[in-house]
Coordinates of C-alpha atoms in Angstrom, one line a residue:
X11 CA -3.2 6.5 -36.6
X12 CA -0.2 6.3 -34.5
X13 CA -0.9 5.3 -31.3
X14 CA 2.7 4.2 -29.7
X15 CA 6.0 5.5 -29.8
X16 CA 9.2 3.4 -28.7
X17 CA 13.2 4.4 -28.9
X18 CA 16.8 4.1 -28.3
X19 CA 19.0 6.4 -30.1
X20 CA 22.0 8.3 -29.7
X21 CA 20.4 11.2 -28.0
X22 CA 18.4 9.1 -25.6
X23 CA 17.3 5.6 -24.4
X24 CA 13.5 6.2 -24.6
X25 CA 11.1 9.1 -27.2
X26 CA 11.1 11.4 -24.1
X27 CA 14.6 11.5 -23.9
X28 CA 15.6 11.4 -27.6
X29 CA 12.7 14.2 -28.0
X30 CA 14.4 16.4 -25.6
X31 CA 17.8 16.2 -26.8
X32 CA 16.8 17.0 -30.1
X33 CA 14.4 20.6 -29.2
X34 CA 18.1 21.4 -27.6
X35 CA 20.4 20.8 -30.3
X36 CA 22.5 17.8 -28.7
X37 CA 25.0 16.2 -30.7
X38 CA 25.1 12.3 -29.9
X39 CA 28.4 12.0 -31.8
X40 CA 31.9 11.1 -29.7
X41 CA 34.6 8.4 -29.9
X42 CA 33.7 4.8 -30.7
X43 CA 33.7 3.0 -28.1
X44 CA 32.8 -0.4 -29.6
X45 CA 35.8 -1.6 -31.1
X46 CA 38.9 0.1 -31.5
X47 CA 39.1 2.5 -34.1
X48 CA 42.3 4.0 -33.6
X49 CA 43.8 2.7 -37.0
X50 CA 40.3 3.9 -39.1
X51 CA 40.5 7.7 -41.1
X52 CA 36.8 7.8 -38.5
X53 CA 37.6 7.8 -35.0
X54 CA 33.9 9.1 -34.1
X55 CA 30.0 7.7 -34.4
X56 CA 26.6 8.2 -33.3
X57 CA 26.6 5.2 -30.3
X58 CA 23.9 4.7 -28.0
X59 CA 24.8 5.1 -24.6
X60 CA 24.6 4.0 -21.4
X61 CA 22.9 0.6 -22.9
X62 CA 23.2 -2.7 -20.5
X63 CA 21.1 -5.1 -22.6
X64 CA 20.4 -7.3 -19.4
X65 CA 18.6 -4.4 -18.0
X66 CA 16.0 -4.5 -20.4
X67 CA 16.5 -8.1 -21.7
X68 CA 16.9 -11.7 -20.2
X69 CA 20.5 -12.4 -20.3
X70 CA 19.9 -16.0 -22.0
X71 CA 18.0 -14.3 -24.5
X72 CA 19.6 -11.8 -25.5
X73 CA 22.5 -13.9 -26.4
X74 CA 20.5 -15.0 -29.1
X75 CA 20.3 -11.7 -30.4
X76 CA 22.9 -9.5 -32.3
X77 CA 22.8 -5.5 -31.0
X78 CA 20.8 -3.9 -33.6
X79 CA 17.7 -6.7 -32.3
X80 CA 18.4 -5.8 -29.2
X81 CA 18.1 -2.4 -29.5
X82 CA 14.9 -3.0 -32.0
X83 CA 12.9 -4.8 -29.1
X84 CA 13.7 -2.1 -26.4
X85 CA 12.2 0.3 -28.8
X86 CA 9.0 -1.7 -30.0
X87 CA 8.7 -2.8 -26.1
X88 CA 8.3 1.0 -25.7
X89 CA 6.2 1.2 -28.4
X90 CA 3.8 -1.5 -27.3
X91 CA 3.8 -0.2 -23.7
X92 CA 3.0 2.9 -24.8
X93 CA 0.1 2.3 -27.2
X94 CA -1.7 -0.7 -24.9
X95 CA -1.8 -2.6 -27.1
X96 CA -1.0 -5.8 -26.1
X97 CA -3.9 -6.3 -23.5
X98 CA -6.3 -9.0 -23.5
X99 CA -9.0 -8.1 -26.0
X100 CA -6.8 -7.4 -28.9
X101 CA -7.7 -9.6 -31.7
X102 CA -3.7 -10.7 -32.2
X103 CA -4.2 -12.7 -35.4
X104 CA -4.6 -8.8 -36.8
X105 CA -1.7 -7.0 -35.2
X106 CA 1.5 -7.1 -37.8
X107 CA 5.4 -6.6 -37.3
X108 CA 7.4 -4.9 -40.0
X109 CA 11.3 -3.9 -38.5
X110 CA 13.1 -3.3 -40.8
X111 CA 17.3 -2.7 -40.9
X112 CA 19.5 -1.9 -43.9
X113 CA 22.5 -4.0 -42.9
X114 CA 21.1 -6.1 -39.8
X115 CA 23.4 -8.5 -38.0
X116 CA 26.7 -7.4 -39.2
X117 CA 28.8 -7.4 -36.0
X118 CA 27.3 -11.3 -35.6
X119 CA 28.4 -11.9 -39.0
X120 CA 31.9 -10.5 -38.2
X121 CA 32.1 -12.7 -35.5
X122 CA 31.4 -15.6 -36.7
X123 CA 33.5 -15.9 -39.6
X124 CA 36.2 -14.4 -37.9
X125 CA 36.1 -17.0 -35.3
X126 CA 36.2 -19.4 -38.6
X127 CA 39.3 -18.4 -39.7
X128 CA 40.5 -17.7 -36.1
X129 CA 40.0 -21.8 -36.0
X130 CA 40.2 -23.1 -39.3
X131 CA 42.3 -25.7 -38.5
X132 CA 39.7 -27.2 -36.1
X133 CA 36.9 -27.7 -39.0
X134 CA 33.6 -25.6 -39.0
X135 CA 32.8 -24.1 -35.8
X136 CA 29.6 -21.7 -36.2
X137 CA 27.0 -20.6 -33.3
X138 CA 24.0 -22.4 -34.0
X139 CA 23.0 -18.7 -33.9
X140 CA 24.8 -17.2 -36.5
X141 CA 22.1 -17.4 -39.4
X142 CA 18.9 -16.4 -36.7
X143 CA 21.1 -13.6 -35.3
X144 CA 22.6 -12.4 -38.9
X145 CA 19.5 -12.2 -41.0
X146 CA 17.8 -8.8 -41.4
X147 CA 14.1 -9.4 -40.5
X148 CA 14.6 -11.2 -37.2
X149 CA 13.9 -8.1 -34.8
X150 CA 10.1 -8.5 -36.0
X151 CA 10.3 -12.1 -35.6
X152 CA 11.4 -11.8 -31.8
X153 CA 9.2 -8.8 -31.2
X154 CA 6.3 -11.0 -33.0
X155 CA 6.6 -14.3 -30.5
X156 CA 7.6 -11.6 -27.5
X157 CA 4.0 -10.6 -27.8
X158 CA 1.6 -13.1 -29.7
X159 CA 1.0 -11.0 -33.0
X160 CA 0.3 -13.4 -35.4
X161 CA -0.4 -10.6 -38.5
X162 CA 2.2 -10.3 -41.4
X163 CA 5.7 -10.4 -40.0
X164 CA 8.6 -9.2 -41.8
X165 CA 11.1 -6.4 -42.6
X166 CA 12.0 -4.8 -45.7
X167 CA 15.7 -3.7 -46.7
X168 CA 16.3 -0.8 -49.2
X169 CA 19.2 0.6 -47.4
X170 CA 18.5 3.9 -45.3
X171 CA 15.1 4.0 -46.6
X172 CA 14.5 0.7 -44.9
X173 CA 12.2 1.6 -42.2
X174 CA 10.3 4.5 -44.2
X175 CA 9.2 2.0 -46.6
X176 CA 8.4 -0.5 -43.9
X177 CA 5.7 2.4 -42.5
X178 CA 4.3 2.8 -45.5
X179 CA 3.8 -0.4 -46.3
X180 CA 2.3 -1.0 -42.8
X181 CA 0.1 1.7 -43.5
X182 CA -1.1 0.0 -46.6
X183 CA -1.8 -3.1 -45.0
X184 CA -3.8 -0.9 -42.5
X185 CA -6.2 1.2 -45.3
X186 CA -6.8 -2.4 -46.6
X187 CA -8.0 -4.2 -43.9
X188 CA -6.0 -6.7 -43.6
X189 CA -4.6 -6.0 -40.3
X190 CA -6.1 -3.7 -37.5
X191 CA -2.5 -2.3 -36.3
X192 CA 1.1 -2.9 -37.0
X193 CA 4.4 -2.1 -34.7
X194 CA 6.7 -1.0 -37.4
X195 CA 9.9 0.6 -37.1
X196 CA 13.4 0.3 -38.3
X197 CA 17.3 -0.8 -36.3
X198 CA 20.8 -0.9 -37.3
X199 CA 24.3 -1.6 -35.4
X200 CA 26.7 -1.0 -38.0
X201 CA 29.0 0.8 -35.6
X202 CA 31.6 -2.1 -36.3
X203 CA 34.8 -2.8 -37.9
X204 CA 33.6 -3.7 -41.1
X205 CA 30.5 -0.8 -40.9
X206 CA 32.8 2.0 -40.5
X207 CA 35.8 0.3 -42.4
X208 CA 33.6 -0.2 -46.0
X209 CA 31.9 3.2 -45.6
X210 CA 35.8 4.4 -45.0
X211 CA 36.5 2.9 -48.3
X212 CA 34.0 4.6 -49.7
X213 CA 34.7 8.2 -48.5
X214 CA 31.5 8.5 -47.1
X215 CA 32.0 9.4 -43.5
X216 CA 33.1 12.5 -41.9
X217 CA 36.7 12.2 -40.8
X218 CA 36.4 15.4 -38.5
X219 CA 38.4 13.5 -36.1
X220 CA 39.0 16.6 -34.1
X221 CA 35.7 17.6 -33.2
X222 CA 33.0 14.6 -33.6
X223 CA 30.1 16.7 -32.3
X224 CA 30.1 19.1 -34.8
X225 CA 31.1 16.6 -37.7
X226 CA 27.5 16.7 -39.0
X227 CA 26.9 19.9 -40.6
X228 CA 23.9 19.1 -43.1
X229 CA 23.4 21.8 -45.8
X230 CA 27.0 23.9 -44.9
X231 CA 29.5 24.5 -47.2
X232 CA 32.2 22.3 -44.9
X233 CA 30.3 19.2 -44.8
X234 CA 32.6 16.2 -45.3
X235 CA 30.4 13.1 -45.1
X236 CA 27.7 11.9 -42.6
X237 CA 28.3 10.8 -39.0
X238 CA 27.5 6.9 -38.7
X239 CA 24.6 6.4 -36.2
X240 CA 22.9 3.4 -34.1
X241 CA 19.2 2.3 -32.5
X242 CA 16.2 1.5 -32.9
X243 CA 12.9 3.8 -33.1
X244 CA 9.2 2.0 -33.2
X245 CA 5.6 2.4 -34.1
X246 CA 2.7 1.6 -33.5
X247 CA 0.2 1.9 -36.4
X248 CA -3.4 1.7 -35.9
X249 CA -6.9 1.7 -38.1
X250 CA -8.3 4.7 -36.8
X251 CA -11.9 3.3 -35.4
X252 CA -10.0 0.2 -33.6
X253 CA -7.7 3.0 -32.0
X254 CA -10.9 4.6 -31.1
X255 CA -12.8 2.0 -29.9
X256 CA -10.5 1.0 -27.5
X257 CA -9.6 4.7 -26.3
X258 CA -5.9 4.9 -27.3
X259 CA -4.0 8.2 -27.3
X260 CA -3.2 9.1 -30.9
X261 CA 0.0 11.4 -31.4
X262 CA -0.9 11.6 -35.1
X263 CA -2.7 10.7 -38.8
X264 CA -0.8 8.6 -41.6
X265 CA -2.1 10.0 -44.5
X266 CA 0.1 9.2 -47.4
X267 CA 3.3 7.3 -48.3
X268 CA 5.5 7.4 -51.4
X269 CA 8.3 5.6 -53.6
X270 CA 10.8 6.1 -56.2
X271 CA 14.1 5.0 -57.8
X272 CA 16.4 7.5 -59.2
X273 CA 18.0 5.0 -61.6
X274 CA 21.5 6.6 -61.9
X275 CA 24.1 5.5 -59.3
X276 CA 24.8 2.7 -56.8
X277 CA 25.2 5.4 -54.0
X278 CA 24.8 8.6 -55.0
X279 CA 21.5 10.9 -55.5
X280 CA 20.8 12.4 -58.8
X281 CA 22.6 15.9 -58.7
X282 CA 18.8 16.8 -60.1
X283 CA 17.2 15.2 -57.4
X284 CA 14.8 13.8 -60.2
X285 CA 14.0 10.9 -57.7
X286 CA 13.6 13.0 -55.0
X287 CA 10.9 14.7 -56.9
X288 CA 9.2 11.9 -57.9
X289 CA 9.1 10.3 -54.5
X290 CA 7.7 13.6 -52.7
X291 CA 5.1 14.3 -55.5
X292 CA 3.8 10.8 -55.4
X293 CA 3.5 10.8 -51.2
X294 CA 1.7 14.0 -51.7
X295 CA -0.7 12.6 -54.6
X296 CA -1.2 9.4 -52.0
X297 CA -2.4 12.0 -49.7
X298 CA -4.8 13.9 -51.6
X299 CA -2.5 17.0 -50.3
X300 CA -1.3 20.0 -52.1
X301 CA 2.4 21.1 -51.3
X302 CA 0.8 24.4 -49.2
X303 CA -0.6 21.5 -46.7
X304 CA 2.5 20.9 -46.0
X305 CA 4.2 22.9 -42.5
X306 CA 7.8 20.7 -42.2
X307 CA 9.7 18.7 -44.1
X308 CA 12.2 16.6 -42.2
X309 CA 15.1 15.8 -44.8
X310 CA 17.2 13.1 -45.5
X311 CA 20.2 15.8 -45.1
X312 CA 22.9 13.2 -44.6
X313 CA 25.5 15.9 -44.7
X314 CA 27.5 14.7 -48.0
X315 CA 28.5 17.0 -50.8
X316 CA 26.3 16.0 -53.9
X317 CA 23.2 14.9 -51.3
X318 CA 22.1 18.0 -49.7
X319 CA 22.2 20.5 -52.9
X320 CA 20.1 18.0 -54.6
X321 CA 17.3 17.3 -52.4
X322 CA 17.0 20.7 -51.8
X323 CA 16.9 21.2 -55.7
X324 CA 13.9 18.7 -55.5
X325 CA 12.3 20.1 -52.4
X326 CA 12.1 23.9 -54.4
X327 CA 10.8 22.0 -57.7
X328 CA 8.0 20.2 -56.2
X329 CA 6.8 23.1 -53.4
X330 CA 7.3 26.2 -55.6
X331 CA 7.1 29.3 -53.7
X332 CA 5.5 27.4 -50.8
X333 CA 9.3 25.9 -50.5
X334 CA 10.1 29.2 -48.6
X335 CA 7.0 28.7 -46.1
X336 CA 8.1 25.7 -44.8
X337 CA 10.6 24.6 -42.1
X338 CA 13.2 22.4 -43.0
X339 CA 15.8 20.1 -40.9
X340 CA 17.8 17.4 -41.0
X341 CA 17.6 15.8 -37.2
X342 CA 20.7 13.5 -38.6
X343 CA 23.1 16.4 -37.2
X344 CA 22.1 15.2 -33.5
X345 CA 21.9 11.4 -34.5
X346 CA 23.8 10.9 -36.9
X347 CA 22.7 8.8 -40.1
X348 CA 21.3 5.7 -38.6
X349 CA 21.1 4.0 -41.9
X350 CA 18.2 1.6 -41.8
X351 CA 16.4 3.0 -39.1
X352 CA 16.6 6.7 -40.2
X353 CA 13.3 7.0 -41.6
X354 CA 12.0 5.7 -37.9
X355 CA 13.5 8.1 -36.1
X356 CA 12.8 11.1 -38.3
X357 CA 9.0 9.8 -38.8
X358 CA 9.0 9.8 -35.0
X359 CA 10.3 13.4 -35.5
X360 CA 7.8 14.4 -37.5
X361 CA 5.0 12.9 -35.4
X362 CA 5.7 14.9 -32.0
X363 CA 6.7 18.2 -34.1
X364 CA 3.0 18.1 -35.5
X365 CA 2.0 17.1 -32.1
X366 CA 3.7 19.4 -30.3
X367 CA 4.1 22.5 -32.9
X368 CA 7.5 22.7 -32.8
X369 CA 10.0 22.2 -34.8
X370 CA 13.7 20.8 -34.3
X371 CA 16.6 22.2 -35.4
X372 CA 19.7 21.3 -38.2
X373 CA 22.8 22.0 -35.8
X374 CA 26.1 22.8 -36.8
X375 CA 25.9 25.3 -39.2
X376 CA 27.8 28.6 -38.7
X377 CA 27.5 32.0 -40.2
X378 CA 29.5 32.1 -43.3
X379 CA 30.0 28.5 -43.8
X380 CA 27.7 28.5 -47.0
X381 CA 27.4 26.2 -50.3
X382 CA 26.5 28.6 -53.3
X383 CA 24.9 26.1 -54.4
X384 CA 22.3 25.7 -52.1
X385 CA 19.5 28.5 -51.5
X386 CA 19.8 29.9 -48.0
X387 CA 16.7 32.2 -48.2
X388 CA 15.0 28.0 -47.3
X389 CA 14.3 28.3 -43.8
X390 CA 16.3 24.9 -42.6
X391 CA 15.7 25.8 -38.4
X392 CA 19.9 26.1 -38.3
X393 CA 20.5 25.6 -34.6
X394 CA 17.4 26.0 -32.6
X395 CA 14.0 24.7 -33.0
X396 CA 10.9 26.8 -33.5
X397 CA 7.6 27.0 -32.8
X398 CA 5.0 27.1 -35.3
X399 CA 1.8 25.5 -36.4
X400 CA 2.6 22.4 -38.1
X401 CA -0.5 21.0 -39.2
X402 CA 1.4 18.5 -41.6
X403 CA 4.8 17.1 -41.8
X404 CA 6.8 15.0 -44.4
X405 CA 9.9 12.6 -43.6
X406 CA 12.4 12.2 -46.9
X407 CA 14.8 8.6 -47.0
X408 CA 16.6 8.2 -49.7
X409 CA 19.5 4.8 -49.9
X410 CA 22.2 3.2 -51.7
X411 CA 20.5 2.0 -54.8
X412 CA 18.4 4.9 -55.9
X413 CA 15.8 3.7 -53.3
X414 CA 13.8 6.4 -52.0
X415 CA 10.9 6.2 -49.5
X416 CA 8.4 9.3 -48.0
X417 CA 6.3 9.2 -45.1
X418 CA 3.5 12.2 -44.6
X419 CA 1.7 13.1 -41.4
X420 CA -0.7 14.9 -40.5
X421 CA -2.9 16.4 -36.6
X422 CA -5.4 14.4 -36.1
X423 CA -8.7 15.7 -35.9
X424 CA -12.1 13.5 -34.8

């Protein structure tokens, strides 16, 4: 069961927020403000805004922290808030962390060796916080001593399918019994001179300089590369009779979880989608679901040129004709491609669309501006959300590496 939602993203600084802006169609995209980008072929990201980490953080601690922890414990803090489920009868020796990031403390890291060769001539000088602030599974170890859970505490890295594979294996631990609920999510900060310079190198950002906010164009013919996104989305994961017991609100059912590896290219997709396939069938076979079951499919959709024709080649192969029943979208046209943390935001997507029957939009698409080789008679919700039933829905992550993770969701129903 899900029983707490937490977030800061670049459409908002809490779910209501972030939930809002994307029924509307907002774009968080606009100039980088965090370092100066003038000199980069990107001027433009996804940023959160509007973020003073003392508001929500002691200042001594959070110097301790690099960004994309902060953001992480604003969002579990949510989260845990929201769910109630840190109160005084919760058994804490069963209540797990899994954050997960795909790059984690990079800013820190460019710091600190920056300041090394800044001072080279002076010997060594590192923070005694470089490695603590650096490594990538330190959000769940703050959040973790923050709030006494003493369950399984880690985070799992498999680039921008990070923190879909984090759910899923917090649901496992769940159906297993060895934990009674799990705060699970997924961060990243990679909005940084070395973030957006490598992915630069690689040609793998929009450079629609001139207009940032409609740079992310998933599934159109102009798409040049995704828009580079921030924050931090949680969880909270319950066993369904604990959740009962205790009267918690439950948004929605886990029901199944998937994996795959395409085995073909450090970065890009197979043009088949053959992974894409595999990982979508096996979440389905997980959840004892047939692909009619399924109402909305939120996609990976980064808004690259070989990405988007073939996980829509994969979505057709393993729905059939029920592929043009569904709704699709990519909600990383508002954010932006928050890398590690995607599958966290667009699981959190999922959850309130088959709460709420509603579906949000892919923005930025424009009549005419169409790939021939992608099959437009697929409903992908271009530029405003609808309303429909959506009993079911199914988050796609797919990362550098062939790594590919799927989340499925369902109403829950006592």
């Amino acid at each position: 069961m899900v029983t707490g939602l937490g977030a800061i993203t670049p459409l908002g600084n809490d779910v209501k927020t972030t939930w809002e802006s994307m029924l509307n169609g907002v774009s968080g995209a606009g100039p980088i403000t965090l370092f100066d980008a003038s000199k980069f072929k990107t001027h433009f990201a996804c940023e959160v805004k509007d973020f003073n980490v003392n508001d929500y953080i002691d200042k001594k601690e959070a110097r301790k922290m690099d960004r994309y922890t902060q953001l992480a414990v604003v969002a579990a803090r949510e989260a845990i808030e929201d769910s109630g489920l840190a109160n005084e009868t919760t058994n804490k020796d069963r209540v797990g962390v899994v954050i997960s990031s795909g790059i984690g403390g990079i800013t820190t890291f460019e710091q600190e060796v920056g300041n090394y060769y800044q001072h080279q001539d002076m010997g060594p000088r590192y923070s005694p916080f470089f490695i603590p602030k650096m490594i990538g599974d330190i959000a769940s170890g703050h959040v973790s001593i923050m709030y006494g859970f003493r369950g399984p505490n880690f985070g799992t890295v498999s680039a921008c399918a990070s923190s879909t594979n984090g759910a899923v294996t917090a649901f496992d631990m769940i159906r297993l019994g060895k934990v009674d609920a799990v705060v699970t999510g997924g961060a990243e900060a990679a909005i940084s001179v070395s973030g957006v310079g490598g992915f630069n190198a690689m040609n793998a950002l929009s450079t629609r300089n001139d207009s940032p906010e409609t740079a992310s164009r998933p599934f159109s013919a102009s798409r040049d590369g995704f828009v580079i996104g921030e924050g931090s989305v949680c969880l909270v994961l319950e066993e369904m009779e604990h959740a009962l017991a205790r009267g918690a609100k439950i948004y929605a059912e886990v029901v199944g979880g998937g994996a795959s590896g395409d085995a073909y290219h450090l970065t890009a997709s197979h043009p088949e989608g053959l992974g894409a396939m595999l990982v979508m069938k096996n979440a389905l076979a997980d959840a004892d679901m047939t692909p009619d079951q399924i109402d909305y499919i939120n996609v990976h959709g980064t808004s690259t040129p070989v990405g988007d024709p073939s996980e829509v080649k994969a979505i057709k192969e393993v729905f059939g004709e029920n592929a043009y029943k569904l709704n699709i979208s990519s909600t990383k046209s508002m954010t932006g491609h928050m890398l590690g943390a995607a599958g966290a935001v667009e699981a959190m997507a999922c959850i309130l669309a088959v709460q709420n029957d509603i579906v949000p939009p892919t923005i930025n698409h424009t009549e005419g501006d169409d790939d021939p080789e992608i099959d437009y008679n697929l409903n992908f919700t271009f530029n405003k959300a609808q309303k429909r039933e959506v009993r079911a829905a199914l988050s796609n992550t797919f990362g550098f590496g062939g790594h590919n993770a799927c989340i499925i969701v369902k109403k829950f129903v006592k």
